Tab-separated table of C-alpha atoms in Angstrom:
chain	number	residue	atom	x	y	z
A	280	MET	CA	109.423	95.776	102.218
A	281	THR	CA	111.315	97.966	99.863
A	282	GLU	CA	110.218	101.352	98.378
A	283	GLU	CA	109.501	99.574	95.182
A	284	ASP	CA	107.267	97.156	97.042
A	285	ILE	CA	105.372	100.163	98.643
A	286	GLU	CA	104.922	101.551	95.203
A	287	GLN	CA	103.417	98.401	93.967
A	288	GLU	CA	101.122	98.263	96.739
A	289	VAL	CA	99.953	101.770	96.131
A	290	THR	CA	99.360	101.037	92.448
A	291	PHE	CA	97.452	97.859	93.427
A	292	PHE	CA	95.324	99.580	96.131
A	293	ARG	CA	94.693	102.582	93.913
A	294	GLN	CA	93.297	100.522	91.216
A	295	ALA	CA	91.420	98.296	93.536
A	296	ILE	CA	89.828	101.322	95.298
A	297	LEU	CA	88.672	102.733	91.875
A	298	GLU	CA	87.312	99.359	90.767
A	299	ALA	CA	85.456	99.061	94.163
A	300	ILE	CA	83.855	102.435	94.065
A	301	ALA	CA	82.589	101.841	90.500
A	302	ARG	CA	80.739	98.661	91.632
A	303	ILE	CA	79.911	98.886	95.204
A	304	ASP	CA	78.690	101.572	97.736
A	305	PRO	CA	81.894	102.437	99.589
A	306	ARG	CA	79.994	103.845	102.647
A	307	PHE	CA	79.496	100.451	103.915
A	308	SER	CA	81.972	97.943	105.303
A	309	TRP	CA	84.421	97.046	102.602
A	310	SER	CA	85.292	93.693	104.194
A	311	PRO	CA	82.459	91.592	102.689
A	312	GLU	CA	82.449	93.354	99.363
A	313	VAL	CA	86.234	93.041	98.567
A	314	PRO	CA	87.405	90.322	101.029
A	315	GLU	CA	90.666	89.409	99.171
A	316	TRP	CA	92.287	92.836	99.250
A	317	TYR	CA	90.570	93.875	102.332
A	318	ARG	CA	92.468	91.067	104.108
A	319	ARG	CA	95.582	92.058	102.305
A	320	ILE	CA	95.574	95.555	103.819
A	321	GLU	CA	94.528	94.326	107.180
A	322	ARG	CA	97.427	91.827	107.172
A	323	LEU	CA	99.861	94.557	106.312
A	324	ALA	CA	98.413	96.787	109.138
A	325	GLN	CA	98.965	93.939	111.735
A	326	GLU	CA	102.357	92.673	110.383
A	327	ASP	CA	104.197	95.788	109.260
A	328	ARG	CA	102.600	98.982	110.733
A	329	ARG	CA	105.379	101.284	109.438
A	330	HIS	CA	104.783	100.272	105.646
A	331	PHE	CA	100.996	100.297	106.313
A	332	ARG	CA	101.321	103.940	107.419
A	333	MET	CA	103.524	104.682	104.339
A	334	LEU	CA	100.912	103.064	101.931
A	335	SER	CA	98.025	104.875	103.745
A	336	ALA	CA	99.865	108.213	103.493
A	337	LYS	CA	100.321	107.802	99.730
A	338	LEU	CA	96.774	106.783	99.087
A	339	LEU	CA	95.449	109.634	101.240
A	340	GLN	CA	97.516	112.017	99.237
A	341	ASP	CA	96.662	110.769	95.863
A	342	GLU	CA	95.723	113.265	93.111
A	343	ASN	CA	92.336	111.500	92.417
A	344	HIS	CA	89.734	112.555	94.583
A	345	GLU	CA	87.932	109.216	94.611
A	346	VAL	CA	91.022	107.269	95.467
A	347	CYS	CA	91.421	109.639	98.528
A	348	VAL	CA	87.851	109.179	99.576
A	349	GLY	CA	88.056	105.395	98.999
A	350	ALA	CA	91.244	105.196	101.094
A	351	ILE	CA	89.649	107.245	103.935
A	352	LEU	CA	86.590	104.890	103.837
A	353	LEU	CA	88.727	101.730	103.688
A	354	LEU	CA	91.018	102.924	106.533
A	355	SER	CA	87.908	103.708	108.610
A	356	SER	CA	86.407	100.324	108.024
A	357	LEU	CA	89.556	98.686	109.365
A	358	GLY	CA	88.913	100.217	112.716
A	359	ILE	CA	92.598	100.482	113.668
A	360	LYS	CA	93.378	102.648	116.463
A	361	ASP	CA	96.633	104.454	115.457
A	362	ASN	CA	97.854	107.756	116.376
A	363	VAL	CA	99.794	108.446	113.177
A	364	LEU	CA	96.694	107.547	111.029
A	365	SER	CA	94.441	109.661	113.198
A	366	LEU	CA	96.869	112.665	112.858
A	367	ASP	CA	96.906	112.168	109.151
A	368	LEU	CA	93.127	112.233	109.010
A	369	VAL	CA	92.962	115.311	111.163
A	370	GLY	CA	95.480	117.018	108.806
A	371	ILE	CA	93.287	116.119	105.905
A	372	ALA	CA	90.195	117.570	107.691
A	373	MET	CA	91.873	120.782	108.341
A	374	LYS	CA	93.513	121.455	104.960
A	375	GLN	CA	91.387	119.865	102.430
A	376	LYS	CA	87.728	121.106	102.584
A	377	ALA	CA	86.534	118.604	99.924
A	378	LEU	CA	87.658	115.725	102.028
A	379	ARG	CA	86.862	117.173	105.424
A	380	LYS	CA	83.402	115.353	106.063
A	381	GLU	CA	84.862	111.928	105.188
A	382	ALA	CA	88.035	112.401	107.287
A	383	ILE	CA	86.024	113.549	110.214
A	384	GLU	CA	83.646	110.691	109.919
A	385	ALA	CA	86.507	108.213	109.651
A	386	LEU	CA	87.979	109.362	112.904
A	387	TRP	CA	85.068	107.953	114.756
A	388	GLY	CA	86.290	104.630	113.929
A	389	ILE	CA	89.959	105.057	114.428
A	390	TYR	CA	90.522	108.105	116.484
A	391	THR	CA	92.817	108.222	119.403
A	392	TYR	CA	93.354	110.730	122.236
A	393	ALA	CA	96.243	112.280	120.246
A	394	VAL	CA	93.666	114.078	117.970
A	395	LEU	CA	91.437	115.457	120.733
A	396	PRO	CA	92.802	119.092	120.569
A	397	GLN	CA	92.486	119.177	116.887
A	398	LEU	CA	88.928	117.895	116.996
A	399	PHE	CA	87.801	120.642	119.330
A	400	LEU	CA	88.693	123.105	116.766
A	401	PHE	CA	85.767	121.720	114.833
A	402	ALA	CA	83.254	121.739	117.654
């Protein structure tokens, strides 16, 4: 997957997240609500973890608050245990007060032991 492919995926998922937020309650599992692109990101996570992380990082850093929240909820619903993803979410929780609640809640589904020291800061 090239950098151009990643940018196309970011554009696709950015738009898909905005459309999904407009028509469904994103707090619930995204799998039954948007099965076609849920499987797409799930397959990317399984087959190409490096590019999945790059896509996730770009969505989590999007300038649109709704895209960031949607990306956090989507990644949480995947339930993938991943140190890099967990550290990204902890970084968001520490630096972005507007996304703190969602990022901390998402860690319950995907946390790894790598983020325990940072989570103690919030205890």
